[in-house]
Tab-separated table of C-alpha atoms in Angstrom:
chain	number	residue	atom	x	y	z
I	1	UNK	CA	90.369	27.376	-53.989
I	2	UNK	CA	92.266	23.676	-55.831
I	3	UNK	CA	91.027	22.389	-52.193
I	4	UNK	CA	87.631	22.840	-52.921
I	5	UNK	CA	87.665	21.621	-56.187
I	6	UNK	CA	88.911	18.639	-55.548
I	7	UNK	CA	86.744	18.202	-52.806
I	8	UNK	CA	83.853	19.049	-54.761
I	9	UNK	CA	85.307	16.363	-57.772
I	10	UNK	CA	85.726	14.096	-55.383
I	11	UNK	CA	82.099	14.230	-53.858
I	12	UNK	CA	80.912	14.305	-57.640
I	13	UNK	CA	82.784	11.076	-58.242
I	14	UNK	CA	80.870	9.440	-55.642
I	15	UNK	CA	77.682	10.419	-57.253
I	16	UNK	CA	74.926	7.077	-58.523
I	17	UNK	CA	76.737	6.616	-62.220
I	18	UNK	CA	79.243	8.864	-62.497
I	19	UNK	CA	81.744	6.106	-63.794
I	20	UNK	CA	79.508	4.235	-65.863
I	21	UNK	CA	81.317	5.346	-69.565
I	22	UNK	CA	84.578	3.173	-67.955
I	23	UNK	CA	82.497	-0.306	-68.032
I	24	UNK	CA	80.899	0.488	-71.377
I	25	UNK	CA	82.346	-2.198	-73.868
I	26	UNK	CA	83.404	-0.194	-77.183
I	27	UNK	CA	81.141	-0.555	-79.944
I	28	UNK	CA	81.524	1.847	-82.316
I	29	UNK	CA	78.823	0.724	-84.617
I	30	UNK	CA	76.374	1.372	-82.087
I	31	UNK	CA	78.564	5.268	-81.416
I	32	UNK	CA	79.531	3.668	-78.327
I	33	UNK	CA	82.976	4.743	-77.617
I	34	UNK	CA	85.268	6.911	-77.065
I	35	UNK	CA	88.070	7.577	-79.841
I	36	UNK	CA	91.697	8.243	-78.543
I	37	UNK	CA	91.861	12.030	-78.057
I	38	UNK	CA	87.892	11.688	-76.232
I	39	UNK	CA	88.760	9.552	-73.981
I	40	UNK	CA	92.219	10.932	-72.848
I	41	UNK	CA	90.142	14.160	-71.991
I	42	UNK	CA	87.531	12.678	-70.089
I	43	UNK	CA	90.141	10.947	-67.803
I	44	UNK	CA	92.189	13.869	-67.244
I	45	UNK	CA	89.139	15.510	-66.506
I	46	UNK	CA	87.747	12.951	-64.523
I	47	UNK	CA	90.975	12.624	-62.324
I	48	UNK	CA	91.371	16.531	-61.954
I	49	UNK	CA	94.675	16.790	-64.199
I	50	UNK	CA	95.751	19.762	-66.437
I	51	UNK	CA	93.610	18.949	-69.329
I	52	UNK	CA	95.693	22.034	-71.435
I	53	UNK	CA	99.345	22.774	-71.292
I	54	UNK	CA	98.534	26.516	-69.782
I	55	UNK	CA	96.061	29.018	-68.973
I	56	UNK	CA	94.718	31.402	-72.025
I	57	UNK	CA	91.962	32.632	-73.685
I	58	UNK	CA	88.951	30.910	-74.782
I	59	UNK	CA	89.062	30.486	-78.611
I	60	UNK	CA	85.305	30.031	-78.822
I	61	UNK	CA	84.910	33.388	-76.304
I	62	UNK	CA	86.693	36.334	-74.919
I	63	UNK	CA	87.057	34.590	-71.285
I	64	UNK	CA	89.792	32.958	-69.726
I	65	UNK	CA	90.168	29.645	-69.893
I	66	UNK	CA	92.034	27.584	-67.240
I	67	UNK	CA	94.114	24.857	-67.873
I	68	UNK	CA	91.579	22.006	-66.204
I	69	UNK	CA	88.994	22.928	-68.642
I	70	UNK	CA	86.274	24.454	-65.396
I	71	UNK	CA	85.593	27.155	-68.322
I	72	UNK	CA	85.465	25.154	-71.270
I	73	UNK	CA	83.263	22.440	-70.291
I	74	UNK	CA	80.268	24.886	-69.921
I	75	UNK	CA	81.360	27.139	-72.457
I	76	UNK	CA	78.067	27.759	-74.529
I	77	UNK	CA	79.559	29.785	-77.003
I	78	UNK	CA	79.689	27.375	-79.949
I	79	UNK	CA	77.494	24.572	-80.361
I	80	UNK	CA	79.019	21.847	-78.773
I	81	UNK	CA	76.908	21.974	-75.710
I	82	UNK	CA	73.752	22.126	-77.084
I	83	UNK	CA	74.668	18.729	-78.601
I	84	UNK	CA	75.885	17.589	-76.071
I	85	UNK	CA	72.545	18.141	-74.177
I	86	UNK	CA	70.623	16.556	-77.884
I	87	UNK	CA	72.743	13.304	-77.441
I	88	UNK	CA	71.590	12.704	-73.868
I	89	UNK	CA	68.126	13.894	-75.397
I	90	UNK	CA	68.080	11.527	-78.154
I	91	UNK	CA	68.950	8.366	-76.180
I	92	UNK	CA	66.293	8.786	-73.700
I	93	UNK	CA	63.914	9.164	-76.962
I	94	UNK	CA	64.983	6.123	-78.527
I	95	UNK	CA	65.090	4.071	-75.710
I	96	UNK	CA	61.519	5.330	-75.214
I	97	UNK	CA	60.019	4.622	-78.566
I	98	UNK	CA	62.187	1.372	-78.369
I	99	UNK	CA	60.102	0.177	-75.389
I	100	UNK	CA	56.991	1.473	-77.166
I	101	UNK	CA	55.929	4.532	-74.961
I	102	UNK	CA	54.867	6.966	-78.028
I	103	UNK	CA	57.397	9.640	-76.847
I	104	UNK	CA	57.267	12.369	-78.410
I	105	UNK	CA	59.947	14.785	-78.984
I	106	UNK	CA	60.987	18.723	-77.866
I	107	UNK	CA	56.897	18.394	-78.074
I	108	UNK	CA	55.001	22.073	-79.259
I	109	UNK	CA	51.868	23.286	-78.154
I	110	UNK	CA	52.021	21.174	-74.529
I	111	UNK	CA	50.978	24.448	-72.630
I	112	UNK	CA	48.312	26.944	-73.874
I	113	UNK	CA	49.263	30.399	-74.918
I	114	UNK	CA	53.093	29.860	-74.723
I	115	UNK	CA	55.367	28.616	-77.510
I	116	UNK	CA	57.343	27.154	-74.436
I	117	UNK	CA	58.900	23.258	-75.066
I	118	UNK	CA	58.828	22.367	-71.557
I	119	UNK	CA	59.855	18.781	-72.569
I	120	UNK	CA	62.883	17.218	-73.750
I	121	UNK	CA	61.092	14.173	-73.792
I	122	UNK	CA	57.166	13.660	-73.474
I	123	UNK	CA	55.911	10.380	-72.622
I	124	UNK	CA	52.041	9.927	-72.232
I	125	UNK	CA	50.607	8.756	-69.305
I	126	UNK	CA	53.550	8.139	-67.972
I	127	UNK	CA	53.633	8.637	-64.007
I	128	UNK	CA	50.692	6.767	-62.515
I	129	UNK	CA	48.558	7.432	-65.241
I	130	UNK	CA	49.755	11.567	-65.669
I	131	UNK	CA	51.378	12.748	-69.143
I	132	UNK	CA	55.247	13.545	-68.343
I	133	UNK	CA	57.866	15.674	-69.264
I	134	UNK	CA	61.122	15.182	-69.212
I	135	UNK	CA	63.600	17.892	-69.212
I	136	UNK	CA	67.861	17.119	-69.624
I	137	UNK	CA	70.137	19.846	-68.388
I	138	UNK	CA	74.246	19.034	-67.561
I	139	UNK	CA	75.435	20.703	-65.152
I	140	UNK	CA	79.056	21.672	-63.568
I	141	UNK	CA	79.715	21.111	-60.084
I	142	UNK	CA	83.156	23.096	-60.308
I	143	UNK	CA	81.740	25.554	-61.468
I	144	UNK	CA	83.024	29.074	-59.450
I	145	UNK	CA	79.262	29.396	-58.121
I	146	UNK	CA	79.027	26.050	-57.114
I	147	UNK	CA	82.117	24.503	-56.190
I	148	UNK	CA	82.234	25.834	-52.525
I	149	UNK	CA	78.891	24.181	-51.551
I	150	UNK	CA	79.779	21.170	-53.920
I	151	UNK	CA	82.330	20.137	-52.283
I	152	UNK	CA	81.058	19.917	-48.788
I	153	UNK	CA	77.680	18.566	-50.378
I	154	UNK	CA	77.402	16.157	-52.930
I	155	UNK	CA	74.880	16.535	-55.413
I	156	UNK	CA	74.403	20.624	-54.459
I	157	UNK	CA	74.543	20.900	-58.288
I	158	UNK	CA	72.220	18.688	-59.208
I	159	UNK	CA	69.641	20.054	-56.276
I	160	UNK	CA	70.477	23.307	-57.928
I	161	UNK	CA	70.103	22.425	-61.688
I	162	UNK	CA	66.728	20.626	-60.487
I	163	UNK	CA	65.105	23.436	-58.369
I	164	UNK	CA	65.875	26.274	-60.643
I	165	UNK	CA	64.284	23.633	-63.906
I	166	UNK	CA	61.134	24.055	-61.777
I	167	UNK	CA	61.156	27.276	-60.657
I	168	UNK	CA	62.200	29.173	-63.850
I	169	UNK	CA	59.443	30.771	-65.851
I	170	UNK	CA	56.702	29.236	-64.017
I	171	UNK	CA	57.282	26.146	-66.241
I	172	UNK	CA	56.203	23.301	-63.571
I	173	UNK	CA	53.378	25.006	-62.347
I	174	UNK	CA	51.769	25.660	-65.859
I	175	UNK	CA	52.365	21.918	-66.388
I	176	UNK	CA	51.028	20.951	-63.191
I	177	UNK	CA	48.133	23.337	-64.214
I	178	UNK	CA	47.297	21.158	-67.645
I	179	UNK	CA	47.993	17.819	-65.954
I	180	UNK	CA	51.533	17.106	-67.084
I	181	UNK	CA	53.942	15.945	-64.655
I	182	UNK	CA	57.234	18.327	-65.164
I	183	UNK	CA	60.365	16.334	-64.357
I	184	UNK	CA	63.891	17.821	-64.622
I	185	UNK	CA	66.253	14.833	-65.415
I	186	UNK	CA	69.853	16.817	-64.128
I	187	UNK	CA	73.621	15.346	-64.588
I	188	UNK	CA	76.681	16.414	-63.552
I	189	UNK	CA	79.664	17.337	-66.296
I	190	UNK	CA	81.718	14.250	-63.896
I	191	UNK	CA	78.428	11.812	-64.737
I	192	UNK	CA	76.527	11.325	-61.607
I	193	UNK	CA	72.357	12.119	-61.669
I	194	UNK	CA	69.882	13.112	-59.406
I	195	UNK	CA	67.967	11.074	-57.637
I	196	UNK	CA	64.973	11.942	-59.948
I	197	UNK	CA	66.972	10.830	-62.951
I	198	UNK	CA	67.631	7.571	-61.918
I	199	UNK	CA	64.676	6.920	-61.063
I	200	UNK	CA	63.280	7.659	-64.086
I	201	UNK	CA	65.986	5.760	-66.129
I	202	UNK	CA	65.170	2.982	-63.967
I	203	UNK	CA	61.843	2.540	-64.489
I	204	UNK	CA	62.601	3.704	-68.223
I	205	UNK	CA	64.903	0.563	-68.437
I	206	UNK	CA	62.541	-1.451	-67.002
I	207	UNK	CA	60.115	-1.091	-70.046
I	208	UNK	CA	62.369	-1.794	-72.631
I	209	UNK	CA	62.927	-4.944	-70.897
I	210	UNK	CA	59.516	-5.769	-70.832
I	211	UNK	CA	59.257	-4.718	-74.360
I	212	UNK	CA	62.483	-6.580	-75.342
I	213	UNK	CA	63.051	-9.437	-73.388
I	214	UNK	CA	66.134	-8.797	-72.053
I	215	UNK	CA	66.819	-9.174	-68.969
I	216	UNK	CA	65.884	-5.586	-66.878
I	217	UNK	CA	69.480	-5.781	-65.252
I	218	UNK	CA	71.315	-5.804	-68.524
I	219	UNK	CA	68.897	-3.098	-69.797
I	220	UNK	CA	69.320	-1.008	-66.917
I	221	UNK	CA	73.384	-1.249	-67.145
I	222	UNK	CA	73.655	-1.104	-70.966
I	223	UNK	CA	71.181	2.269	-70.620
I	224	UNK	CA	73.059	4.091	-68.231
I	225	UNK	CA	76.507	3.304	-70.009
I	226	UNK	CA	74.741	4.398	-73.684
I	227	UNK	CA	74.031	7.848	-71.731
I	228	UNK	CA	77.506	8.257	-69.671
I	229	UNK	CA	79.116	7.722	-73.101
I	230	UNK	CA	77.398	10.006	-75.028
I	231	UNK	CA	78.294	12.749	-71.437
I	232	UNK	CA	81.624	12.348	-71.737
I	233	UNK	CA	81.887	12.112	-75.673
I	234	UNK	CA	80.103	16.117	-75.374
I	235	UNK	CA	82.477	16.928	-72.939
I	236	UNK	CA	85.491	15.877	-74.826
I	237	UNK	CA	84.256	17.799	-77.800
I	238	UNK	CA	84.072	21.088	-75.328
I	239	UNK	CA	87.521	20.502	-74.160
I	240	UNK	CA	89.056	19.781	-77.380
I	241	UNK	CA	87.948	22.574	-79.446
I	242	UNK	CA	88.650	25.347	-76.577
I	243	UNK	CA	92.617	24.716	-76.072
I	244	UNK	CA	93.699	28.081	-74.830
I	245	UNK	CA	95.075	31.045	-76.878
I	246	UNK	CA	97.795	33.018	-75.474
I	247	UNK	CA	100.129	35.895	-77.778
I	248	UNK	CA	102.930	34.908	-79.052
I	249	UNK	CA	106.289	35.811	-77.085
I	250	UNK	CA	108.259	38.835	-78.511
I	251	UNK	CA	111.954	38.713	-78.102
I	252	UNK	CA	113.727	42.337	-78.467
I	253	UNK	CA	110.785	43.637	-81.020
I	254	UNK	CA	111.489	41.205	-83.180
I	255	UNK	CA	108.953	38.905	-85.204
């Protein structure tokens, strides 16, 4: 089973991106790094160490958690996910109203007769003319449901994250039914994105350059590190605040 997850790392590694947060100059005015105990995790992780002295359970859940952190990097118990998901969110918004595209977002009232929020992001006529949505999701590709196929495929989580994003709840087709272009933007927990997603940060880039001046290179790189940061900055928050329980040892009855 360690064989295939370090395959499956390994393949992940490989992925467009996934080491952008290491060229990323630190600037923490801008929230752009990584303090000591963050970025010790996220290499550990990253290199498939021990993140945790030993094996326990989950202090933010009754599961077990395993000393390289598979469980507590998708643990969605607390709230440290869903921020970590906002972060990615907000930088994609920024960057958007930055290079004056009118995003707007977690938008309401996009498709009739739902409450649904299919985007994350919504950017008006967007692709070729079309409204778009955006929609972030992480995903782990050592996951126990994944890992197998992950490691003889690379990117089999983020095909996975992105085809169940369109299929679930009939979301894409009642965009596609109102005109709105429904585009899942997946990552993995390691930092590599689907094709999709760079695409779209691309080309997302590439306005703010226009908008900016600067030169669409630069944009593109400083982007992608401003996102890879704020990844493994969420990740390092889920690893940090799940360190593994175990009971106390007992010697003789005594306390």
């Amino acid at each position: 089973e360690d064989v295939f997850r370090e395959k499956a790392r390994l393949a992940s590694l490989g992925l467009p991106h996934a080491g952008d947060w290491l060229f990323a100059v630190p600037s923490p005015g801008l929230t752009l790094h990584l303090r000591p105990q963050e970025f010790i995790m996220a290499v550990k992780y990253r290199l498939g160490c021990p993140v945790y002295m030993t094996d326990g359970k989950c202090p933010a859940c009754p599961k077990f958690s395993d000393v390289y952190g598979d469980h507590a990097i998708s643990c969605g118990t607390e709230g440290e996910r869903i921020a970590r998901h906002n972060h990615l969110r907000d930088t994609l918004y920024h960057t958007s109203a930055s290079a004056a595209l009118a995003p707007t977002k977690e938008g309401r009232a996009l498709l009739p007769g739902t409450n649904a929020r299919p985007a994350d992001v919504f950017l008006p006529h967007w692709s070729n003319g079309k409204d778009t949505a955006w929609d972030v999701t992480v995903v782990n590709p050592l996951q126990q449901e994944l890992v197998d196929t992950a490691a003889t495929t690379a990117g089999h989580a983020l095909s996975c994250a992105f085809n169940w994003k369109v299929s679930r709840g009939g979301v894409g087709a009642a965009c596609q039914r109102e005109g709105i272009v429904f585009l899942p933007l997946p990552v993995e927990t390691l930092g590599g994105w689907h094709e999709t997603a760079v695409q779209q940060i691309r080309k997302l880039a590439a306005a703010l350059s226009r908008q900016t001046g600067e030169e669409e290179s630069v944009a593109t790189s400083h982007l992608y590190q401003k996102l890879s940061i704020h990844l493994m900055k969420g990740n390092s928050a889920l690893l940090l605040n799940r360190i593994p329980t175990f009971p106390d040892n007992h010697i003789n009855g005594s306390e």
